[in-house]
Amino acid sequence: MKQETMIDYKKDKKRIDGRKMDESRPLKIEVGVIPNANGSAYLEWGQNKVYAAVYGPREALPKHSADPLKTVIKVEYRMTSFSVPQRKRPGPNRRDQEISKVLGEALTKAVFVEQFPNTEIGVYVEVIDSNAGSRVACLTAASCALADAGIPMRDLVSAIGVGKAFGELVVDLDKAEEDAPDAVDIPIGILPNSEEIVLLQLDGLLTDKEWEIVSKLGINACKKVYEVQKEALKRKFDLSEAMEKKDSKNVSKENISKENIDKKNVEKKEVKSVKKKVKK
Amino acid sequence: MKQETMIDYKKDKKRIDGRKMDESRPLKIEVGVIPNANGSAYLEWGQNKVYAAVYGPREALPKHSADPLKTVIKVEYRMTSFSVPQRKRPGPNRRDQEISKVLGEALTKAVFVEQFPNTEIGVYVEVIDSNAGSRVACLTAASCALADAGIPMRDLVSAIGVGKAFGELVVDLDKAEEDAPDAVDIPIGILPNSEEIVLLQLDGLLTDKEWEIVSKLGINACKKVYEVQKEALKRKFDLSEAMEKKDSKNVSKENISKENIDKKNVEKKEVKSVKKKVKK
Amino acid sequence: MKQETMIDYKKDKKRIDGRKMDESRPLKIEVGVIPNANGSAYLEWGQNKVYAAVYGPREALPKHSADPLKTVIKVEYRMTSFSVPQRKRPGPNRRDQEISKVLGEALTKAVFVEQFPNTEIGVYVEVIDSNAGSRVACLTAASCALADAGIPMRDLVSAIGVGKAFGELVVDLDKAEEDAPDAVDIPIGILPNSEEIVLLQLDGLLTDKEWEIVSKLGINACKKVYEVQKEALKRKFDLSEAMEKKDSKNVSKENISKENIDKKNVEKKEVKSVKKKVKK
Amino acid sequence: MRSTILESDIQKVVSLARDGKRLDNRQLDEMREIKIETGMSENAEGSTIVTLGNTKVIAGLKIEIGTPYPDNQDEGSISIGAENLPLAHPDYESGRPDDDEVEVARVVDRAIRESKAIDFKSLCIIKGEKVWVGYLDFYALNGDGNMFDAGSIAALVTFNNAKMPKLDAENRIIMHEYDGKLKLSRKPLLTTFVKVGGKILLDPTYLEEKAAEARFSVGTTEDGFISAMQKGVGGSFNKEEVSYMIDLAFKNSDKIRKQILKI
Amino acid sequence: MRSTILESDIQKVVSLARDGKRLDNRQLDEMREIKIETGMSENAEGSTIVTLGNTKVIAGLKIEIGTPYPDNQDEGSISIGAENLPLAHPDYESGRPDDDEVEVARVVDRAIRESKAIDFKSLCIIKGEKVWVGYLDFYALNGDGNMFDAGSIAALVTFNNAKMPKLDAENRIIMHEYDGKLKLSRKPLLTTFVKVGGKILLDPTYLEEKAAEARFSVGTTEDGFISAMQKGVGGSFNKEEVSYMIDLAFKNSDKIRKQILKI
Amino acid sequence: MRSTILESDIQKVVSLARDGKRLDNRQLDEMREIKIETGMSENAEGSTIVTLGNTKVIAGLKIEIGTPYPDNQDEGSISIGAENLPLAHPDYESGRPDDDEVEVARVVDRAIRESKAIDFKSLCIIKGEKVWVGYLDFYALNGDGNMFDAGSIAALVTFNNAKMPKLDAENRIIMHEYDGKLKLSRKPLLTTFVKVGGKILLDPTYLEEKAAEARFSVGTTEDGFISAMQKGVGGSFNKEEVSYMIDLAFKNSDKIRKQILKI
């Protein structure tokens, strides 16, 4: 779907969908949406809609995948068959495989992985609708799900796509912009408090000068994403406290599942650093 | 292969191949046809021709598939590439996978599964020619093979297809009838002595009134199948007794295979309930 | 690519590429070309170009593949996608699977497999360019790699293709000859000192009389291959001795890899029979 | 393979059932509360999220141009797939569809296909050349049992709301434009039961499924037809139990159909 | 991976062979009894069950319309597959074809293909567009060694009796109607040997195969040609042994050919 | 899964890096020696062996006729694959591409594709029907780290020397004949770094990769463009580190480009 029109952002001073150059699409996050998961999040970002769920820390399977020094974060990024304009065939493709890998690596820095040796944390992200930027949406959702699971973290991961389209450096490209003849797409994810970069990819042609500008746009935009993440986590925890013992969760989970009880004990012993930060 | 003709069973009073509405195609069963197996059966039912073999109880593999409370019955339903009008491609398809599952579940009730914890019983059924009804043919053959293997059973499983074609409720549909515009296909399997239903599926449009009638036809037809099964098992055991020590079996199996010896000991200790029933 | 011309070797007295009937294409072998491997070889044979590498004896994986009586020789024959006129798709096909099997079986007789029970020797051969005869090229290279790895062997394996084309019995068929209407292709591999045949396959139509002649051509040709193999191994060992402690090998391998040290100890304890033979 | 269900929990469910009770205090013949949302995937020709108690399923439909089967030159087709996403339950795993996923997909498919709800001839574009193929896939988002009925509701609502893609003059799809709706002549729905402790329970939870001796699903239409039946799990039903379940299935599906289709 | 063969049984076979004997009292160069049945699969264009002692194999052929290979526009083709069904032996497993299955299929294929028994040009329907493709698959029904020869006999008899599908005016297959027979200009057969305890044994049982140092198969035709050879297993043969086996293979296959083809 | 790397070796590399040193005595920003050979595969439309220290990679290109993608009717395409052959390192395994192989293939692909070095429109033969598709695959022959840069060099040299197949009058490939060369309008190259002990190291060895906290690759062109970036491994970089690496990548690739393309 190539954009053959003579769009010129420099001249128009605004983008196809009316946004300013540094303006993101609307972002909504809700945590705790999947009762079975230890932590979860649902995120809408423009047309993108994704679910994230976290299971663990739990026994690493297969056994040889365990690391005696730390927990292994296993991310599976998947898209439903109907989340893209042309039906996606079942089973992960090479793109899914690569994205799963970089998302897992991006989350690793945020988690105190040394605290749970020989275990795994399963992080599952599922795209149910998409329009450019699904990997950063998933990374943003996944880090909320990890925090929701009470997993000790040094920080959240906040991510966004920045880049170039129709002559301008822009934030949060949509599909029409990704199809621009001069499109550059740069998914970037950071630990917002330290500004450390944990996800960084680039497709397209960009000068180093442009990189200097666009990387600042990216970091600033990530920080705005961070505010939405914090807000979502806060809402959940405030709610949780209000509900306290009146927890409406799945009976089978609360009353009788041994695994969950064990897990909860583990959690209680750990400092929930992110939760603390968020509540400040 | 849609039947576009104006066939009307109600008017004709008989079926395309001349059968009465409640008449099955000819059924022949022979047990003990695969020397290597602990139990086996060959079955011809109209054009359908199937082999069934049973191996076990034996060590469950992979190990994590073992159940500490009972033996696991693993059925593999397969069709040779040339058993259907259009060549079947190698490897199980989704239909094979579903049929294997429901056949395994249907056999489970018939076997005293608690008697062999941590083991598996491998049941392999192979269709070498087909013309509607291969799954019930396989289920019928498999239960004979289990009995032939001396596995303690509460009853055999007897199965047949019933349903509707060209306006009439019929027993044992063939391919032409399954392709009728109003075709309803209902594979049904029962424990004939208790009339408990262990296999039941339905494809097509049927009223509950029709179900009440056709289910009775099915149960009655299953009982006729049971007579053929008993006859086949009886023939084999009479023969076995007659041959007694003059057993002509594979030398390697009889003389020297430790596994078989162990298995036979296990068998001897168990009540061969089905064999007893059959011999009455 | 069928050869439709009226070529007649009997009349022409020479072959398409000018060779005599019993003349092989030029053969070059170099051993020790892959630093990470315990032994390796690179071989050019006409247009054929192949690499072989040996890893082991090492722990057999998966564990159930181990044999308590001997080491298991696991050969993987593969072709790069660009080594054939029509791109080869990724992943082994049935031809690769069969060739891997027969090459492994051919090498087994040459190795004192009883000396390393419960281990495996991984032999990997990769074709990077081909023109008829890649399997015998790989077998020839693989046996040099085994010798280079210092694995105790009763003999090398020397292999070549012989057969028939355009009316004549010939040695070392190329692609044009394999496409002859009367082509017969016979890959043959022997232990050159005892003339025991360890690889033998045939495609095409040949009389037993012709076999008697062509098999002699094959054995003689294998012996010439053997000379090239010995020469290659000698060159390496002479070189090694000259360099002695000045070994330029990979630092990580020499200084610090425990596995390699263990392996080397094992090697030292074993009689390097082939090396001795070669040095004579 | 992970399994987070304890034998003691199963025994609890069994002994409750023997007394005619359930862990969540439902009646034995009571379905859990159903919520429906639609249209969340703009890239799909139809999409639905069904919440059935704690079970949550998303279904989506892509309609594409395909080639007809050789023996049905003038008919389009549908294809239904199911995935128990590892996102949805600690016991679920990724990988090729396992037996459970294949069975639930095929039973949901049969209930719709065999009801003749969709006229495959109406999906023909050019006889022998181009036909519409509808790919409906449903995914567990939270797994708490009865993927059969949740999937069946999600599939029915999705087909019922599905937009047909628009074609240009050369019969190629114009992206993001639509041309009317898919027609459904019947509204089949599955109703699923399990037998626990000798009792018949409608709409089982995940734990009740694990405690089940036997399972039974019936597809029923609003005009009095059974369109699918499927018995599962290692136990048995007698004829009376089957008749009881068929009867209950008609009543239950009539009720649900009204709710979900706003008839 | 299961393995039901004991080392002690293997040793027994080896020590018997050293004395020129076999467990089943056969001569070293004696083939087991062969029985042939044909036509059991009406859906196949040909089918055969071969019983070779305790080894039992079924082969069946489907002939379909395919597209020619780019470099052989006027030729049809054949494809041969083999499956050691888990039904046939406790050691056999299901799943993708393993090395043994691939090898036996390819050697049976070569013996026939390379003999030029089937004229691929005669399988052309429309040059560059439509050709006949024959898919022959054989399956172990009881595995007791020498799948090579059992498969080869089953394949030969099946091809020899195969019916050609009938075409309508538009070159589409008319189901269940036939138009003459497939033509076979040669009747190649494999004969397989193993070396046990230094002796050459014809037609090995499963246990003899497990005891074998080396294996050798020769495809021979009735008009004096070798059409395939295959050496297997980790041992070796010398030239004299190969000549002996080739000679014996010609004699053995002539005898079997007469029996199975009733020439 | 085998792993031959010891934790103690990793610690050694880390403590050396902290002191600004490397096991092979290189400078932190120093690339290993590069050797290039081309044309070894006559069956390929281009082939290259790159030696980068002890890392050795072969790339080869096959150009075939394919069908255009529906949304790019007048464009050909390229496809890049990578295999860490078990021949090349004791830790490498055969089987479906693992995460590492998929990532390196896709990053090498992006650096070239996104630089617009290849004009896909020039690969069109007949619009909507026939286009050229270039399959470039690279394989490790000896693995000692930095498959990214070794693969990138091998891919660039291969494309740069690639011959275009010749077509006959009916637009079919004439085997072994060629018709000019593939055109490359830019010469993009990757440069890869790792962070070990807090230091940035250019062109890591296998052991340095295992010791790395984080990895970063930049694709740069001779005319001042970044065409790809990829951060990998579980650690992080700050903005200054990224800028430092981009700067160094431009310098490093300019130097290498001169050497390998003899400009």
Coordinates of C-alpha atoms in Angstrom, one line a residue, chain B residues 1-2 4 64-65 69 86 92-102 104-110 135 164 181-183 186 191 194-208 210-212 215-216 219, chain D residues 1 7 70-72 75 80-82 96-103 105-107 109-110 114-116 121 186 195 213 215-216 221 224-239 242-243 246-247 250:
Chain B
M1 CA -19.1 -35.8 -5.2
K2 CA -22.6 -34.4 -4.7
E4 CA -27.8 -34.5 -7.6
H64 CA 5.8 -37.0 31.5
S65 CA 2.8 -38.6 29.7
L69 CA -3.4 -43.3 38.8
Q86 CA -8.2 -38.4 -3.6
P92 CA -2.0 -36.8 10.3
N93 CA -4.4 -34.0 9.5
R94 CA -6.8 -32.3 11.9
R95 CA -9.5 -34.9 11.2
D96 CA -7.1 -37.7 12.1
Q97 CA -6.2 -35.8 15.3
E98 CA -9.8 -35.4 16.4
I99 CA -10.8 -39.0 15.6
S100 CA -7.8 -40.3 17.4
K101 CA -8.8 -38.3 20.5
V102 CA -12.5 -39.4 20.5
G104 CA -9.1 -43.0 22.8
E105 CA -11.8 -41.5 25.0
A106 CA -14.4 -44.0 23.9
L107 CA -12.1 -47.0 24.7
T108 CA -11.1 -45.6 28.1
K109 CA -14.4 -46.4 29.7
A110 CA -14.2 -50.1 28.5
R135 CA -14.0 -44.3 12.5
K164 CA -30.5 -39.7 7.8
P181 CA -28.4 -33.1 0.5
D182 CA -30.2 -33.9 3.8
A183 CA -27.5 -36.3 5.2
I186 CA -24.0 -39.9 13.7
L191 CA -20.7 -50.6 25.9
S194 CA -24.9 -51.6 29.8
E195 CA -25.9 -49.5 26.7
E196 CA -23.6 -46.7 28.0
I197 CA -22.7 -44.3 25.1
V198 CA -18.9 -43.8 24.9
L199 CA -18.8 -42.3 21.3
L200 CA -21.3 -39.9 20.0
Q201 CA -20.9 -37.3 17.2
L202 CA -23.3 -35.7 14.8
D203 CA -23.0 -33.8 11.6
G204 CA -26.1 -32.5 9.8
L205 CA -29.6 -31.2 10.7
L206 CA -31.8 -33.5 12.8
T207 CA -34.8 -32.8 15.0
D208 CA -34.8 -34.1 18.6
E210 CA -35.6 -37.9 14.9
W211 CA -32.8 -38.3 17.4
E212 CA -35.1 -40.3 19.7
S215 CA -30.6 -43.4 18.7
K216 CA -32.6 -46.5 19.2
I219 CA -28.1 -49.0 19.9
Chain D
M1 CA 3.7 -29.8 30.1
E7 CA -6.1 -33.6 42.7
P70 CA -12.3 -29.2 -7.4
D71 CA -15.6 -30.9 -6.5
N72 CA -17.4 -27.7 -5.5
E75 CA -18.9 -22.7 -3.6
I80 CA -12.3 -22.2 11.8
G81 CA -9.3 -22.3 14.0
A82 CA -8.8 -22.2 17.8
R96 CA 1.2 -26.6 16.9
P97 CA -2.5 -27.0 17.8
D98 CA -2.9 -29.8 20.3
D99 CA -5.8 -32.2 20.5
D100 CA -8.0 -29.9 22.6
E101 CA -7.5 -27.0 20.3
V102 CA -8.2 -29.1 17.2
E103 CA -11.4 -30.6 18.7
A105 CA -12.2 -25.7 16.5
R106 CA -13.8 -28.6 14.7
V107 CA -16.9 -28.8 16.9
D109 CA -17.0 -25.3 12.9
R110 CA -19.5 -28.2 12.6
E114 CA -23.8 -28.4 9.3
S115 CA -26.6 -26.0 10.2
K116 CA -26.3 -24.6 6.6
K121 CA -22.9 -20.9 -3.1
R186 CA -29.6 -19.8 10.9
K195 CA -20.7 -35.2 34.1
E213 CA -15.9 -38.1 33.7
R215 CA -18.3 -34.1 28.3
F216 CA -21.1 -33.5 25.8
T221 CA -30.6 -23.9 15.9
G224 CA -35.5 -26.8 16.3
F225 CA -32.6 -28.6 14.7
I226 CA -29.6 -30.3 16.2
S227 CA -26.6 -29.4 14.0
A228 CA -23.8 -31.0 15.9
M229 CA -23.1 -33.3 18.8
Q230 CA -19.8 -34.3 20.4
K231 CA -19.1 -36.6 23.3
G232 CA -15.7 -36.2 24.9
V233 CA -13.5 -37.4 27.8
G234 CA -13.2 -41.1 29.0
G235 CA -16.6 -41.7 30.5
S236 CA -20.1 -42.4 29.2
F237 CA -23.6 -41.1 29.1
N238 CA -26.8 -43.2 28.9
K239 CA -29.6 -42.4 26.4
V242 CA -28.3 -37.4 26.3
S243 CA -32.0 -36.7 25.8
I246 CA -30.4 -32.1 24.2
D247 CA -33.6 -30.7 25.7
F250 CA -32.4 -26.1 23.1

